[in-house]
Amino acid sequence: KWDKNELNIGADATYGEADDVKNAESYGGYIQYNRLFTDRIFGYARFTGLHDGVADIDYRFTVSPGAGYYFIKNEKTNLRGEVGPGYVFEKLGGEEDNYFTIRFAERLDHKFNDWAKLWQSVEFLPKVEDWGQYIVNAEIGIEATISKHLKQRTYLQDTYNSRPAEGREHNDLKLVAAIAYTF
């Protein structure tokens, strides 16, 4: 954060096997820039990318500008909502599909103290031409500080796709324990 600007960048990768069967293989990332117009109102630009071998997603890229509002904004707690148009480029189950979406999102962050934090977020991305086709990304997690730059994070992440690739499940639920490095 600086002046009236906020920049969030994140990346993750997962891989897992059980009884020699791959049950997780994904990597992705995002970048979001917020420009504050007032203390609570902001405009944003967001880009996300994802590959998920188990869900048969070769790629999914989402580009979305929009507007946001901080319903709660203080030193311990932030709750914000975001809405804006978007465009999805994906190759799912071997088939390419590109479509317009509207991004609805909210995020809650709460710091218990300088060492512990809780967060939760939900994002809803319906296809503009067919609201029966949508993606919901949700996450809830806790974080504990280990050192100045290292944090331990444990979180539950769920991606729900109303129309998954052939033979795949709608839900992709992950429980992740990770070490995070912050700059």
PDB file of N, CA and C in Angstrom, residues 73-117:
ATOM      1  N   LYS A  73     -13.294  -0.547   7.509  1.00  0.00           N
ATOM      2  CA  LYS A  73     -11.886  -0.299   7.214  1.00  0.00           C
ATOM      3  C   LYS A  73     -11.245   0.344   8.430  1.00  0.00           C
ATOM      4  N   ASN A  74     -10.515  -0.475   9.186  1.00  0.00           N
ATOM      5  CA  ASN A  74      -9.762   0.039  10.318  1.00  0.00           C
ATOM      6  C   ASN A  74      -8.498  -0.799  10.488  1.00  0.00           C
ATOM      7  N   GLU A  75      -7.745  -0.547  11.525  1.00  0.00           N
ATOM      8  CA  GLU A  75      -6.460  -1.233  11.692  1.00  0.00           C
ATOM      9  C   GLU A  75      -6.587  -2.741  11.866  1.00  0.00           C
ATOM     10  N   LYS A  76      -7.695  -3.213  12.425  1.00  0.00           N
ATOM     11  CA  LYS A  76      -7.853  -4.647  12.675  1.00  0.00           C
ATOM     12  C   LYS A  76      -8.699  -5.359  11.626  1.00  0.00           C
ATOM     13  N   THR A  77      -9.702  -4.690  11.083  1.00  0.00           N
ATOM     14  CA  THR A  77     -10.672  -5.359  10.218  1.00  0.00           C
ATOM     15  C   THR A  77     -10.926  -4.579   8.932  1.00  0.00           C
ATOM     16  N   ASN A  78     -10.924  -5.311   7.817  1.00  0.00           N
ATOM     17  CA  ASN A  78     -11.322  -4.767   6.521  1.00  0.00           C
ATOM     18  C   ASN A  78     -12.357  -5.694   5.915  1.00  0.00           C
ATOM     19  N   LEU A  79     -13.461  -5.113   5.456  1.00  0.00           N
ATOM     20  CA  LEU A  79     -14.486  -5.852   4.722  1.00  0.00           C
ATOM     21  C   LEU A  79     -14.811  -5.029   3.492  1.00  0.00           C
ATOM     22  N   ARG A  80     -14.587  -5.646   2.313  1.00  0.00           N
ATOM     23  CA  ARG A  80     -14.840  -4.906   1.081  1.00  0.00           C
ATOM     24  C   ARG A  80     -15.663  -5.736   0.115  1.00  0.00           C
ATOM     25  N   GLY A  81     -16.399  -5.045  -0.735  1.00  0.00           N
ATOM     26  CA  GLY A  81     -17.148  -5.659  -1.815  1.00  0.00           C
ATOM     27  C   GLY A  81     -16.654  -5.098  -3.134  1.00  0.00           C
ATOM     28  N   GLU A  82     -16.747  -5.909  -4.193  1.00  0.00           N
ATOM     29  CA  GLU A  82     -16.282  -5.499  -5.515  1.00  0.00           C
ATOM     30  C   GLU A  82     -17.248  -5.996  -6.580  1.00  0.00           C
ATOM     31  N   VAL A  83     -17.411  -5.198  -7.633  1.00  0.00           N
ATOM     32  CA  VAL A  83     -18.239  -5.612  -8.763  1.00  0.00           C
ATOM     33  C   VAL A  83     -17.675  -4.979 -10.030  1.00  0.00           C
ATOM     34  N   GLY A  84     -17.739  -5.740 -11.115  1.00  0.00           N
ATOM     35  CA  GLY A  84     -17.269  -5.201 -12.383  1.00  0.00           C
ATOM     36  C   GLY A  84     -17.395  -6.215 -13.502  1.00  0.00           C
ATOM     37  N   PRO A  85     -17.320  -5.725 -14.740  1.00  0.00           N
ATOM     38  CA  PRO A  85     -17.360  -6.632 -15.885  1.00  0.00           C
ATOM     39  C   PRO A  85     -16.055  -7.408 -15.985  1.00  0.00           C
ATOM     40  N   GLY A  86     -16.094  -8.491 -16.706  1.00  0.00           N
ATOM     41  CA  GLY A  86     -14.881  -9.276 -16.887  1.00  0.00           C
ATOM     42  C   GLY A  86     -14.958 -10.113 -18.143  1.00  0.00           C
ATOM     43  N   TYR A  87     -13.843 -10.732 -18.458  1.00  0.00           N
ATOM     44  CA  TYR A  87     -13.783 -11.622 -19.605  1.00  0.00           C
ATOM     45  C   TYR A  87     -12.976 -12.846 -19.210  1.00  0.00           C
ATOM     46  N   VAL A  88     -13.480 -14.019 -19.559  1.00  0.00           N
ATOM     47  CA  VAL A  88     -12.831 -15.284 -19.225  1.00  0.00           C
ATOM     48  C   VAL A  88     -12.356 -15.949 -20.521  1.00  0.00           C
ATOM     49  N   PHE A  89     -11.084 -16.361 -20.527  1.00  0.00           N
ATOM     50  CA  PHE A  89     -10.498 -17.161 -21.600  1.00  0.00           C
ATOM     51  C   PHE A  89     -10.157 -18.496 -20.960  1.00  0.00           C
ATOM     52  N   GLU A  90     -10.720 -19.597 -21.456  1.00  0.00           N
ATOM     53  CA  GLU A  90     -10.390 -20.883 -20.838  1.00  0.00           C
ATOM     54  C   GLU A  90     -10.353 -22.006 -21.857  1.00  0.00           C
ATOM     55  N   LYS A  91      -9.591 -23.028 -21.482  1.00  0.00           N
ATOM     56  CA  LYS A  91      -9.599 -24.291 -22.216  1.00  0.00           C
ATOM     57  C   LYS A  91      -9.911 -25.351 -21.173  1.00  0.00           C
ATOM     58  N   LEU A  92     -11.127 -25.854 -21.242  1.00  0.00           N
ATOM     59  CA  LEU A  92     -11.669 -26.771 -20.248  1.00  0.00           C
ATOM     60  C   LEU A  92     -12.070 -28.059 -20.955  1.00  0.00           C
ATOM     61  N   GLY A  93     -11.519 -29.181 -20.509  1.00  0.00           N
ATOM     62  CA  GLY A  93     -11.846 -30.463 -21.136  1.00  0.00           C
ATOM     63  C   GLY A  93     -11.447 -30.510 -22.596  1.00  0.00           C
ATOM     64  N   GLY A  94     -10.391 -29.792 -22.957  1.00  0.00           N
ATOM     65  CA  GLY A  94      -9.916 -29.780 -24.338  1.00  0.00           C
ATOM     66  C   GLY A  94     -10.642 -28.809 -25.251  1.00  0.00           C
ATOM     67  N   GLU A  95     -11.668 -28.115 -24.731  1.00  0.00           N
ATOM     68  CA  GLU A  95     -12.436 -27.177 -25.554  1.00  0.00           C
ATOM     69  C   GLU A  95     -12.230 -25.749 -25.069  1.00  0.00           C
ATOM     70  N   GLU A  96     -11.976 -24.845 -26.027  1.00  0.00           N
ATOM     71  CA  GLU A  96     -11.807 -23.436 -25.692  1.00  0.00           C
ATOM     72  C   GLU A  96     -13.159 -22.761 -25.567  1.00  0.00           C
ATOM     73  N   ASP A  97     -13.277 -21.849 -24.598  1.00  0.00           N
ATOM     74  CA  ASP A  97     -14.491 -21.065 -24.395  1.00  0.00           C
ATOM     75  C   ASP A  97     -14.068 -19.706 -23.863  1.00  0.00           C
ATOM     76  N   ASN A  98     -14.498 -18.667 -24.519  1.00  0.00           N
ATOM     77  CA  ASN A  98     -14.222 -17.294 -24.093  1.00  0.00           C
ATOM     78  C   ASN A  98     -15.563 -16.600 -23.924  1.00  0.00           C
ATOM     79  N   TYR A  99     -15.737 -15.897 -22.803  1.00  0.00           N
ATOM     80  CA  TYR A  99     -17.036 -15.269 -22.558  1.00  0.00           C
ATOM     81  C   TYR A  99     -16.935 -14.094 -21.600  1.00  0.00           C
ATOM     82  N   PHE A 100     -17.959 -13.230 -21.691  1.00  0.00           N
ATOM     83  CA  PHE A 100     -18.073 -12.105 -20.772  1.00  0.00           C
ATOM     84  C   PHE A 100     -18.683 -12.584 -19.463  1.00  0.00           C
ATOM     85  N   THR A 101     -18.238 -11.972 -18.380  1.00  0.00           N
ATOM     86  CA  THR A 101     -18.763 -12.281 -17.060  1.00  0.00           C
ATOM     87  C   THR A 101     -18.978 -10.981 -16.289  1.00  0.00           C
ATOM     88  N   ILE A 102     -19.634 -11.068 -15.173  1.00  0.00           N
ATOM     89  CA  ILE A 102     -19.704  -9.977 -14.204  1.00  0.00           C
ATOM     90  C   ILE A 102     -19.104 -10.539 -12.925  1.00  0.00           C
ATOM     91  N   ARG A 103     -18.133  -9.849 -12.384  1.00  0.00           N
ATOM     92  CA  ARG A 103     -17.448 -10.334 -11.179  1.00  0.00           C
ATOM     93  C   ARG A 103     -18.067  -9.689  -9.946  1.00  0.00           C
ATOM     94  N   PHE A 104     -18.581 -10.526  -9.053  1.00  0.00           N
ATOM     95  CA  PHE A 104     -19.072 -10.097  -7.741  1.00  0.00           C
ATOM     96  C   PHE A 104     -18.127 -10.717  -6.711  1.00  0.00           C
ATOM     97  N   ALA A 105     -17.573  -9.903  -5.825  1.00  0.00           N
ATOM     98  CA  ALA A 105     -16.619 -10.451  -4.863  1.00  0.00           C
ATOM     99  C   ALA A 105     -16.711  -9.709  -3.537  1.00  0.00           C
ATOM    100  N   GLU A 106     -16.304 -10.412  -2.482  1.00  0.00           N
ATOM    101  CA  GLU A 106     -16.157  -9.778  -1.170  1.00  0.00           C
ATOM    102  C   GLU A 106     -14.973 -10.415  -0.477  1.00  0.00           C
ATOM    103  N   ARG A 107     -14.361  -9.640   0.429  1.00  0.00           N
ATOM    104  CA  ARG A 107     -13.211 -10.138   1.189  1.00  0.00           C
ATOM    105  C   ARG A 107     -13.226  -9.524   2.578  1.00  0.00           C
ATOM    106  N   LEU A 108     -12.958 -10.385   3.560  1.00  0.00           N
ATOM    107  CA  LEU A 108     -12.855  -9.978   4.957  1.00  0.00           C
ATOM    108  C   LEU A 108     -11.468 -10.362   5.455  1.00  0.00           C
ATOM    109  N   ASP A 109     -10.776  -9.417   6.074  1.00  0.00           N
ATOM    110  CA  ASP A 109      -9.492  -9.662   6.746  1.00  0.00           C
ATOM    111  C   ASP A 109      -9.628  -9.161   8.172  1.00  0.00           C
ATOM    112  N   HIS A 110      -9.183  -9.966   9.135  1.00  0.00           N
ATOM    113  CA  HIS A 110      -9.210  -9.527  10.537  1.00  0.00           C
ATOM    114  C   HIS A 110      -7.896  -9.918  11.205  1.00  0.00           C
ATOM    115  N   LYS A 111      -7.216  -8.931  11.776  1.00  0.00           N
ATOM    116  CA  LYS A 111      -5.985  -9.174  12.532  1.00  0.00           C
ATOM    117  C   LYS A 111      -6.339  -9.264  14.006  1.00  0.00           C
ATOM    118  N   PHE A 112      -6.016 -10.381  14.615  1.00  0.00           N
ATOM    119  CA  PHE A 112      -6.246 -10.535  16.043  1.00  0.00           C
ATOM    120  C   PHE A 112      -5.183  -9.765  16.825  1.00  0.00           C
ATOM    121  N   ASN A 113      -3.958  -9.798  16.299  1.00  0.00           N
ATOM    122  CA  ASN A 113      -2.825  -9.067  16.878  1.00  0.00           C
ATOM    123  C   ASN A 113      -1.742  -9.003  15.805  1.00  0.00           C
ATOM    124  N   ASP A 114      -0.531  -8.643  16.164  1.00  0.00           N
ATOM    125  CA  ASP A 114       0.545  -8.548  15.173  1.00  0.00           C
ATOM    126  C   ASP A 114       0.991  -9.911  14.654  1.00  0.00           C
ATOM    127  N   TRP A 115       0.528 -10.991  15.264  1.00  0.00           N
ATOM    128  CA  TRP A 115       1.008 -12.328  14.915  1.00  0.00           C
ATOM    129  C   TRP A 115      -0.040 -13.235  14.287  1.00  0.00           C
ATOM    130  N   ALA A 116      -1.309 -12.889  14.384  1.00  0.00           N
ATOM    131  CA  ALA A 116      -2.360 -13.804  13.907  1.00  0.00           C
ATOM    132  C   ALA A 116      -3.418 -13.054  13.097  1.00  0.00           C
ATOM    133  N   LYS A 117      -3.854 -13.695  12.018  1.00  0.00           N
ATOM    134  CA  LYS A 117      -4.809 -13.082  11.091  1.00  0.00           C
ATOM    135  C   LYS A 117      -5.780 -14.144  10.581  1.00  0.00           C
TER     136      LYS A 117
END
